[in-house]
mmCIF file of C-alpha atoms and ligand atoms in Angstrom:
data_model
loop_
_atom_site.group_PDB
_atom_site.id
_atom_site.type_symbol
_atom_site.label_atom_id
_atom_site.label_comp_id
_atom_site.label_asym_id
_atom_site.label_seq_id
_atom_site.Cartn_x
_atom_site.Cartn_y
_atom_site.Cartn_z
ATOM 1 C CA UNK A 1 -101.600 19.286 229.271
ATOM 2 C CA UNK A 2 -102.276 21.571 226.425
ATOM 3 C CA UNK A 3 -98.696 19.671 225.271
ATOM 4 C CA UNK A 4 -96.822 23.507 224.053
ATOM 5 C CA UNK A 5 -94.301 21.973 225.741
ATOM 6 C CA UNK A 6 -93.694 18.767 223.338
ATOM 7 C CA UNK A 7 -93.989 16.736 226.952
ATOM 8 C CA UNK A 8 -96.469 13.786 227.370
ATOM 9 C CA UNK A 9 -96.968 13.960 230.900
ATOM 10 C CA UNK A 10 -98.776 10.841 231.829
ATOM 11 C CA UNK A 11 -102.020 13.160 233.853
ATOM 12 C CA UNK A 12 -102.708 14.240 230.565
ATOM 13 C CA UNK A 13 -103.926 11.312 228.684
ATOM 14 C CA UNK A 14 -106.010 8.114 229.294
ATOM 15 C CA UNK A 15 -106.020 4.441 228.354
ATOM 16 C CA UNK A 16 -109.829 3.464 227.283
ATOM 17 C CA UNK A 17 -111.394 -0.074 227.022
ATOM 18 C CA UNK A 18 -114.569 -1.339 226.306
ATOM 19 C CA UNK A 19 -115.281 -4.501 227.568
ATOM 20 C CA UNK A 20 -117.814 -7.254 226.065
ATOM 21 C CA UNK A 21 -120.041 -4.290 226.085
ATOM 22 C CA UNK A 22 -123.842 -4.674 225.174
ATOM 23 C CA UNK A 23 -126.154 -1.703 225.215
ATOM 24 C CA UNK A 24 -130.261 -1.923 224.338
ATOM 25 C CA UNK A 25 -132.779 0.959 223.739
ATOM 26 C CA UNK A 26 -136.221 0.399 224.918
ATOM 27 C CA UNK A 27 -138.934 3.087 223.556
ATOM 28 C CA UNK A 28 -142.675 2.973 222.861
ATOM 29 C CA UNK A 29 -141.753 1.604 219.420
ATOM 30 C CA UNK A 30 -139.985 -1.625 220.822
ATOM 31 C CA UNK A 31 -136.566 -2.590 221.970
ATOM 32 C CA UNK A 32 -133.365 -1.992 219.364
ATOM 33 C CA UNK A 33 -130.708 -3.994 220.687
ATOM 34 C CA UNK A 34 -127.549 -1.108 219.756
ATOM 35 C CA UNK A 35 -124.535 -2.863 220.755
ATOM 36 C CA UNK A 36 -123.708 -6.589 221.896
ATOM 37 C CA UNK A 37 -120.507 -8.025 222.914
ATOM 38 C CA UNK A 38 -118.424 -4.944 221.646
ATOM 39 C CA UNK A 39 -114.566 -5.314 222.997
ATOM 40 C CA UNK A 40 -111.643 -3.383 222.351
ATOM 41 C CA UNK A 41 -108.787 -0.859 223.904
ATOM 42 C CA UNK A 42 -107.115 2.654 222.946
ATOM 43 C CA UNK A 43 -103.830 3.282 224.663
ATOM 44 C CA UNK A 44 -103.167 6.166 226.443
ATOM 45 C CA UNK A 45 -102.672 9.207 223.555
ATOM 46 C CA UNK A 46 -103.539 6.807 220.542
ATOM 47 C CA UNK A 47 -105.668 7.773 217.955
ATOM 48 C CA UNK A 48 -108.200 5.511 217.125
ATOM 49 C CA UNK A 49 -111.279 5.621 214.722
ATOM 50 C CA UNK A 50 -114.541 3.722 214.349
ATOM 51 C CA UNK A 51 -116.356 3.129 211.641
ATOM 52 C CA UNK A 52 -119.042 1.393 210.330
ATOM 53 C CA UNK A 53 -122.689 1.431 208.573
ATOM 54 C CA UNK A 54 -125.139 3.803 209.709
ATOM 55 C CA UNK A 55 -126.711 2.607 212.742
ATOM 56 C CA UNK A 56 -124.694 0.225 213.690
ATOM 57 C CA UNK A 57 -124.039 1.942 217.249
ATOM 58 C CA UNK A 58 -121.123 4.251 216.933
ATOM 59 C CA UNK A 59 -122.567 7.267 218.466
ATOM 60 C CA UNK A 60 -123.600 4.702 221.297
ATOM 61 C CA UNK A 61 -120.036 3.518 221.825
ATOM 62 C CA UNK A 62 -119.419 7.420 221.912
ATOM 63 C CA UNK A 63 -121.856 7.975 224.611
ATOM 64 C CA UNK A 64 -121.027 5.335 227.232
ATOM 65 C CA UNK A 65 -117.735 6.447 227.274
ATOM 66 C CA UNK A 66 -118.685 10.159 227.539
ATOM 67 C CA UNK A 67 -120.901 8.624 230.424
ATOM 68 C CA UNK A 68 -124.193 9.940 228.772
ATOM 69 C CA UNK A 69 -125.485 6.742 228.726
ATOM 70 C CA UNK A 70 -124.324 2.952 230.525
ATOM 71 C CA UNK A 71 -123.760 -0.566 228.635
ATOM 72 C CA UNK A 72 -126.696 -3.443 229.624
ATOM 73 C CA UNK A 73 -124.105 -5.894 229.864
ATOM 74 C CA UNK A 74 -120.220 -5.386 229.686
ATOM 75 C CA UNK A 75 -118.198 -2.261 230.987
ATOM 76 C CA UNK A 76 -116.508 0.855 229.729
ATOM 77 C CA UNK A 77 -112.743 1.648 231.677
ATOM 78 C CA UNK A 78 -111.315 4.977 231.493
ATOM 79 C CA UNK A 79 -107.105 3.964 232.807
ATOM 80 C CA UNK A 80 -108.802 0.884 234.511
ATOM 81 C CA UNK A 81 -111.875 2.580 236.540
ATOM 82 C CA UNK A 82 -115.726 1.741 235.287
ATOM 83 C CA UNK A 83 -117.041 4.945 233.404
ATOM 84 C CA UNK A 84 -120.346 5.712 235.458
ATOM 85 C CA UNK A 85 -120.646 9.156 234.533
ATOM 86 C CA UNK A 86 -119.701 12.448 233.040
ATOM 87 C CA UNK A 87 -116.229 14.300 233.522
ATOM 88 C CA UNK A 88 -114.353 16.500 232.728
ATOM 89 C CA UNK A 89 -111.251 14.571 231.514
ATOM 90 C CA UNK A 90 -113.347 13.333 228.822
ATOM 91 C CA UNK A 91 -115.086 15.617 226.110
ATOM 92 C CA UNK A 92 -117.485 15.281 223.632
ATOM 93 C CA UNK A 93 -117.690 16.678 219.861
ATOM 94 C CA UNK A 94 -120.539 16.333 217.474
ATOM 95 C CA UNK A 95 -120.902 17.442 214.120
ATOM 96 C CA UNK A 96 -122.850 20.680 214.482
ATOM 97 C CA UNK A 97 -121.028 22.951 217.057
ATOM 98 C CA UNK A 98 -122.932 23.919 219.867
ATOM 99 C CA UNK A 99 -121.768 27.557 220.261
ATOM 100 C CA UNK A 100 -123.081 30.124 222.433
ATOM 101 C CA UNK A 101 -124.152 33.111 219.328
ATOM 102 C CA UNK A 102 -124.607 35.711 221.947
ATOM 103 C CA UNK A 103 -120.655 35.635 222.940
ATOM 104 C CA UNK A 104 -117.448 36.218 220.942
ATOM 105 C CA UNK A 105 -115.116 33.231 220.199
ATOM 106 C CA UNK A 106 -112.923 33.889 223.165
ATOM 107 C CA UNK A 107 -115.490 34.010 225.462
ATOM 108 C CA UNK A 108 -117.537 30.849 224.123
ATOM 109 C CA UNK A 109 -114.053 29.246 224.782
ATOM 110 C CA UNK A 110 -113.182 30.353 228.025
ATOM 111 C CA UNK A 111 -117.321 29.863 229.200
ATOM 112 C CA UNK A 112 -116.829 26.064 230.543
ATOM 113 C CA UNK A 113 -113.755 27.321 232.422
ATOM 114 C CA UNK A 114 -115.755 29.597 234.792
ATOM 115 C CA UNK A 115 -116.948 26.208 236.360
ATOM 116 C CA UNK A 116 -113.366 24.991 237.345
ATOM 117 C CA UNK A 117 -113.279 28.552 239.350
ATOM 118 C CA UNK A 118 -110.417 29.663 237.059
ATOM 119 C CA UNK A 119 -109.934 33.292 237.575
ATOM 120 C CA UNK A 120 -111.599 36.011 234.554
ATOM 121 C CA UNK A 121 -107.777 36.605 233.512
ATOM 122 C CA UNK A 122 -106.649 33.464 233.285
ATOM 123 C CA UNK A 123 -109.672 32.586 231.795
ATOM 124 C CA UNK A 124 -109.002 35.170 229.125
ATOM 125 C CA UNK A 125 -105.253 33.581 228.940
ATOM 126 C CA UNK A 126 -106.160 29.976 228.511
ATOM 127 C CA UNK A 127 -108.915 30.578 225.856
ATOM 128 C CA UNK A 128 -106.310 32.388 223.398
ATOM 129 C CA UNK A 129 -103.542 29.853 223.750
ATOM 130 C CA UNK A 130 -106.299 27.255 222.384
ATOM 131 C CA UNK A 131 -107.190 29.783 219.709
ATOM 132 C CA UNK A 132 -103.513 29.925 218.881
ATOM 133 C CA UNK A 133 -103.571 25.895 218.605
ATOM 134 C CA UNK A 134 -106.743 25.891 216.128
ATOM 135 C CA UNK A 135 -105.019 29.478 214.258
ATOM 136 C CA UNK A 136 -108.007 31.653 215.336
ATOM 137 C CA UNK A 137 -106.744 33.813 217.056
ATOM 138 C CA UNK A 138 -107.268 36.515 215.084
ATOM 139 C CA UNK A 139 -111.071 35.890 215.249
ATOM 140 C CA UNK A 140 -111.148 36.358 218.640
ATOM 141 C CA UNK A 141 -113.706 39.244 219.599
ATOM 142 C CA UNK A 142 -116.035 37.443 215.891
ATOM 143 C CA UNK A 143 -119.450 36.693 217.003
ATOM 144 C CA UNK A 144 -120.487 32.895 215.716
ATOM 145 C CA UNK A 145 -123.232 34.250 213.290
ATOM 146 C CA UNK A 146 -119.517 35.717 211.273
ATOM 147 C CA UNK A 147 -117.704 32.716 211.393
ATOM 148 C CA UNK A 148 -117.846 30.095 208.385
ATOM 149 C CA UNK A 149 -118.406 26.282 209.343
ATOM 150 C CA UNK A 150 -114.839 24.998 209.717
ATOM 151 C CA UNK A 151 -113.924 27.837 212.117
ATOM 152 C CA UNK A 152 -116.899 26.824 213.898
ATOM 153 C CA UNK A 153 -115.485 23.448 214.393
ATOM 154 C CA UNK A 154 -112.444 24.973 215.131
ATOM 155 C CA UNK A 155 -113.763 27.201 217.789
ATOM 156 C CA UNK A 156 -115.801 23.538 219.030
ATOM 157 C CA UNK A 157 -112.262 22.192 219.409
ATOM 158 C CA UNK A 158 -110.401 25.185 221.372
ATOM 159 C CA UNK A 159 -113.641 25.155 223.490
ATOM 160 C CA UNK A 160 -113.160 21.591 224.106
ATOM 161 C CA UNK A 161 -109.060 21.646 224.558
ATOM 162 C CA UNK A 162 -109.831 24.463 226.683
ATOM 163 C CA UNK A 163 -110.895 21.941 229.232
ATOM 164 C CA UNK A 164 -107.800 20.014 229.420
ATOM 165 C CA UNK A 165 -109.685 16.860 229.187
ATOM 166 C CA UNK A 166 -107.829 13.679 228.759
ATOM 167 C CA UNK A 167 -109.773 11.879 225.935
ATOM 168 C CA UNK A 168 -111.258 13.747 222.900
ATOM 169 C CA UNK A 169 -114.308 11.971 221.932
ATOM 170 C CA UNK A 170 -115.267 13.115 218.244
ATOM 171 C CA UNK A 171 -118.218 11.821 216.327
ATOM 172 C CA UNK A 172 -118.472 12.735 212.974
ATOM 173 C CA UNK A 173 -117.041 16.093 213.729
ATOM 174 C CA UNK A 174 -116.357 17.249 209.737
ATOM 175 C CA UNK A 175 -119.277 15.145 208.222
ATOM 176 C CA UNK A 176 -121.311 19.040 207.830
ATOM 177 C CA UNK A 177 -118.243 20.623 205.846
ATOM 178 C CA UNK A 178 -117.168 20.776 202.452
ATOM 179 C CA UNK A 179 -114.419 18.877 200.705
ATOM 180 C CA UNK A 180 -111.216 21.304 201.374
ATOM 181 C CA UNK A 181 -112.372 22.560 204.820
ATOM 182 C CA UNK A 182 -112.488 19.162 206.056
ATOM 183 C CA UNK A 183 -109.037 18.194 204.312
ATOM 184 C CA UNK A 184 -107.208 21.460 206.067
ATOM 185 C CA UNK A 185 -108.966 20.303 209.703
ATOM 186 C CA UNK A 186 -108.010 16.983 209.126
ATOM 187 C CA UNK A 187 -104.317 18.101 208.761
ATOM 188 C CA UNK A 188 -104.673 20.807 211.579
ATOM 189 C CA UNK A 189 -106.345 17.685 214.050
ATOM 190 C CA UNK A 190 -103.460 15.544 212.651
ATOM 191 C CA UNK A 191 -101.193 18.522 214.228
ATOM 192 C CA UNK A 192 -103.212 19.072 217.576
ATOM 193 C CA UNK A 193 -103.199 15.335 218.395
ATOM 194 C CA UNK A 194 -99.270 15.150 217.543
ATOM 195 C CA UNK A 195 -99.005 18.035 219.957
ATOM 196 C CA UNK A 196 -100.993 17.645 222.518
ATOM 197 C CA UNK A 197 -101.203 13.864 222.846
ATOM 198 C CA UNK A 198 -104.655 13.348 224.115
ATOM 199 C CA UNK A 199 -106.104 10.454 223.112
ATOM 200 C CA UNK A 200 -109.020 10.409 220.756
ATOM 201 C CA UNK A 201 -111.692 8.245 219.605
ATOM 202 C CA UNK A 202 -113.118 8.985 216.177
ATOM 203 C CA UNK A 203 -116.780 8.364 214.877
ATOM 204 C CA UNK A 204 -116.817 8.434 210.985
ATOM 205 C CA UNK A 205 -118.689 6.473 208.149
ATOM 206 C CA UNK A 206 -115.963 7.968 205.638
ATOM 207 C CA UNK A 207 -113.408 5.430 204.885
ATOM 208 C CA UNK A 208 -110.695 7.294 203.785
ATOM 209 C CA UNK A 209 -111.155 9.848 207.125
ATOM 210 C CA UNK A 210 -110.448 7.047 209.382
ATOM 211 C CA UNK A 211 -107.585 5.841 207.083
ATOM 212 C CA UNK A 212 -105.829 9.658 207.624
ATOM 213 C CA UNK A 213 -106.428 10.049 211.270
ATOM 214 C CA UNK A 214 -105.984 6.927 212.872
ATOM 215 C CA UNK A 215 -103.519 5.216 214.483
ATOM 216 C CA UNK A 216 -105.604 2.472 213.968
ATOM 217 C CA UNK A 217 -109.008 1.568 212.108
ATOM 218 C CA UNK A 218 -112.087 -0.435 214.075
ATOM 219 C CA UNK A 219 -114.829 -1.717 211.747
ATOM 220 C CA UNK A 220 -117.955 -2.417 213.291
ATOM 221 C CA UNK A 221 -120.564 -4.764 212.206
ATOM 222 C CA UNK A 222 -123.820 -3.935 211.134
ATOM 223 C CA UNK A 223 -126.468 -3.425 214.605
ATOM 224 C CA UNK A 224 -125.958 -5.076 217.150
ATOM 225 C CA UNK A 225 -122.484 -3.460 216.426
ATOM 226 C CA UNK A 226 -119.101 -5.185 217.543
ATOM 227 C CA UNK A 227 -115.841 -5.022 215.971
ATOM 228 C CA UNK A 228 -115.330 -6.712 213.483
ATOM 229 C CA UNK A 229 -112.130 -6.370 212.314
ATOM 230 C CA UNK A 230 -109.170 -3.723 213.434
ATOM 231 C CA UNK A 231 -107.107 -2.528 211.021
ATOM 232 C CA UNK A 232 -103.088 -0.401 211.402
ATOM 233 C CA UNK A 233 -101.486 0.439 207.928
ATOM 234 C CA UNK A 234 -98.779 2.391 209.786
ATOM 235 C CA UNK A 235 -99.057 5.094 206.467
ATOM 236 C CA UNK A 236 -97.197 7.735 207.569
ATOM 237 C CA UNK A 237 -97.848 10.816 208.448
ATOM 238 C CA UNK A 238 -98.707 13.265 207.419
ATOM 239 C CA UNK A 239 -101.327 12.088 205.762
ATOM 240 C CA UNK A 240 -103.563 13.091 202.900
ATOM 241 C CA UNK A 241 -107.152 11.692 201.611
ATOM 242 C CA UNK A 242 -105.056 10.932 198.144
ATOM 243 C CA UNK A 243 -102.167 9.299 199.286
ATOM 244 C CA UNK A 244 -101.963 6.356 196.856
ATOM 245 C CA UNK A 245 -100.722 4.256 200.010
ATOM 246 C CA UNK A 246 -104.077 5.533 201.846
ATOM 247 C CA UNK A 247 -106.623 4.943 198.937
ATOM 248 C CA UNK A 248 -104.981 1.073 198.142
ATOM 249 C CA UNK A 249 -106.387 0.567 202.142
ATOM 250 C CA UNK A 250 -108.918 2.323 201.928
ATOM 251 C CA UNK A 251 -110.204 -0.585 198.865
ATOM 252 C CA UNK A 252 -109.354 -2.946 201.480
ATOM 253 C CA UNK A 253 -111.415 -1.608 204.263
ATOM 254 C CA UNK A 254 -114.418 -0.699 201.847
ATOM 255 C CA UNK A 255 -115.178 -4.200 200.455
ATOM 256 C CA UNK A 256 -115.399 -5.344 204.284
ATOM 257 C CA UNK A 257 -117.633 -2.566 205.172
ATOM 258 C CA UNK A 258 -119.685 -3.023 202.147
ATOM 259 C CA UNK A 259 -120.569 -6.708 203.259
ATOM 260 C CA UNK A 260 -121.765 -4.943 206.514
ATOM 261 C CA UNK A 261 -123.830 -2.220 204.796
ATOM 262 C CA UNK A 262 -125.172 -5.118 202.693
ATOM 263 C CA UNK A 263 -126.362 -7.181 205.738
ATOM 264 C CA UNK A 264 -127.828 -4.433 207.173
ATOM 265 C CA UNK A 265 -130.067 -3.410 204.232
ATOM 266 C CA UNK A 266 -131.220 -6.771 203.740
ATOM 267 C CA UNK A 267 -132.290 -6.925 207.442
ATOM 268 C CA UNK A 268 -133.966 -3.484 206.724
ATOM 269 C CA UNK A 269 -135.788 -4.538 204.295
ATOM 270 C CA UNK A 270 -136.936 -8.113 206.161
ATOM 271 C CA UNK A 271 -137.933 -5.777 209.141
ATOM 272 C CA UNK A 272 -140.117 -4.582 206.592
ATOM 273 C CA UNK A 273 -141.530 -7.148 204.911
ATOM 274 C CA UNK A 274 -142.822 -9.033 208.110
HETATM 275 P P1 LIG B 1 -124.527 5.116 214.423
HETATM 276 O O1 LIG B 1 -123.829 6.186 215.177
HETATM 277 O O2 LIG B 1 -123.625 3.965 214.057
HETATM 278 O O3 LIG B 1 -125.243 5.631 213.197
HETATM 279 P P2 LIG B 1 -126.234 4.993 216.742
HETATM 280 O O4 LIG B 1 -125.332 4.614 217.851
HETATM 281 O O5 LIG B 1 -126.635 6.415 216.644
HETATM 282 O O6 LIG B 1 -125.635 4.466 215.361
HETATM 283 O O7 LIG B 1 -127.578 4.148 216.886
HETATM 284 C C1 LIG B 1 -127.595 2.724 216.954
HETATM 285 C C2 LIG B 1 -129.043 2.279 217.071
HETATM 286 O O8 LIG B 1 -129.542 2.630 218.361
HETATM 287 C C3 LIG B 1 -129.962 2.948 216.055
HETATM 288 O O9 LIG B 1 -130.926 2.007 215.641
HETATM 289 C C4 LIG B 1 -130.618 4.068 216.819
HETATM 290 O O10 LIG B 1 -131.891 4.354 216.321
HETATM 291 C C5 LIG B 1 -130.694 3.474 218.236
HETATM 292 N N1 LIG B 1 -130.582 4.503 219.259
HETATM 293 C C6 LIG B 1 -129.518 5.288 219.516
HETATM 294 N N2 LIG B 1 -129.744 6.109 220.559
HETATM 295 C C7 LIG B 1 -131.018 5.834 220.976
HETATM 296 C C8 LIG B 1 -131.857 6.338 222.032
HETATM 297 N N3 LIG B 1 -131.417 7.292 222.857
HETATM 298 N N4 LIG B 1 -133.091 5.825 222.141
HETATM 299 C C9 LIG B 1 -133.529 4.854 221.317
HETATM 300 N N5 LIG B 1 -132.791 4.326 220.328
HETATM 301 C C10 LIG B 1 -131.552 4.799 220.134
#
């Protein structure tokens, strides 16, 4: 599954759909209604990215198919079957990495194998082959406190591979790192996916991010999000933030997503004046 072999064996990969899918928080503050009628699919191994303003219920889409949380209305399929949980075929990533400081890089990466009752070596062996995937390697024995941001993504992303999970699911997983780190991750994700095949849903407000990762593009509408529009440039890869192919989209996608941001400002700013 880790796909060293160029093979896309079908166990390996999943098809997910969301379907009509409406999802509302209740707190002591009131009821935000996150979500409502949100529809769309991600074949098996495609690489798909959502965007959309802040707060318009991308992390939320995120979380019912992680299982972390379930829709109101609507469902979630992973290959057909109702998401009503956790598992391990499906992993999550979030922008700060949630490393382990007391153990080295290899053994932060080989930690969530212990549960699959994976013997110490193998453990051991698994952990590096991921390190190989992400080139570090060489960083192996490093405590987290000595790496720099990127390779603790990177690290985030063997730990998570690690698993053999079918689905990656990645929200805003560069938005913390500077200009060039995130440009050499984006190309070394770009290489990971092509390799590995898993497929991978993408949070991101950054246009131009979606535009070089994704297969395709979903724009969501301000809250209660729902997709608005889905957008495929087939630019080919690989693909860079300056491409003149990927910033002429990019203008495209920006002037619908500024209507959205728009809409939702203006609704901010009714909420307050009532
Ligand atoms: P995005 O990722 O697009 O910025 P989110 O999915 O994080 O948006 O949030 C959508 C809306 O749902 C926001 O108004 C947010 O405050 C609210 N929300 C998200 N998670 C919770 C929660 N666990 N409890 C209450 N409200 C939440």
């Amino acid at each position: 599954c880790l796909g060293i072999s160029g093979q896309r064996p079908p166990e390996c990969t999943m098809r997910l759909e969301a379907q009509d899918v409406s999802k509302c928080f209740r707190t002591r503050r009131g009821a935000t209604q996150a979500l409502e009628g949100a529809s769309f699919q991600v074949a098996s191994g495609e690489f798909v990215c959502i965007l959309g303003p802040s707060g318009c219920g991308k992390s939320t889409m995120l979380s019912l198919f992680a299982g972390l949380e379930q829709p109101n209305s609507g469902r979630v399929l992973g290959d057909g079957k109702v998401l009503t949980g956790p598992g391990s075929d499906r992993v999550v990533i979030f922008q700060e990495a949630a490393l382990f400081p007391w153990l080295n890089v290899v053994d932060n990466v080989a930690f969530g194998l212990q549960l699959t009752g994976m013997g110490r070596k193998q453990r051991r062996q698994r952990a590096l082959e991921v390190l190989r995937l992400v080139h570090l390697d060489r960083f192996e024995t490093a405590y987290i406190h000595e790496l720099s941001g990127g390779m603790k993504q990177r690290t985030e992303l063997a730990r998570a591979l690690a698993m053999e999970p079918k689905v990656l699911l990645m929200d805003e997983p560069f938005a913390a790192l500077d200009a060039q780190t995130r440009d050499i991750l984006h190309t070394e994700l770009q290489h990971i996916w092509l390799r590995t095949h898993k497929t991978i849903l993408f949070v991101t407000h950054n246009v131009r991010e979606a535009l070089v990762l994704g297969d395709r593009v979903l724009l969501m509408t301000s809250r209660p999000g729902s997709i608005k529009r889905e957008y495929d440039f087939n630019i080919p890869r690989p693909r860079a933030m300056e491409d003149h192919a990927l910033v002429d989209a990019a203008r495209v996608i920006l002037a619908d997503l500024r209507v959205e941001v728009t809409k939702e400002r203006e609704e901010r700013y009714a909420q307050l004046a009532d």
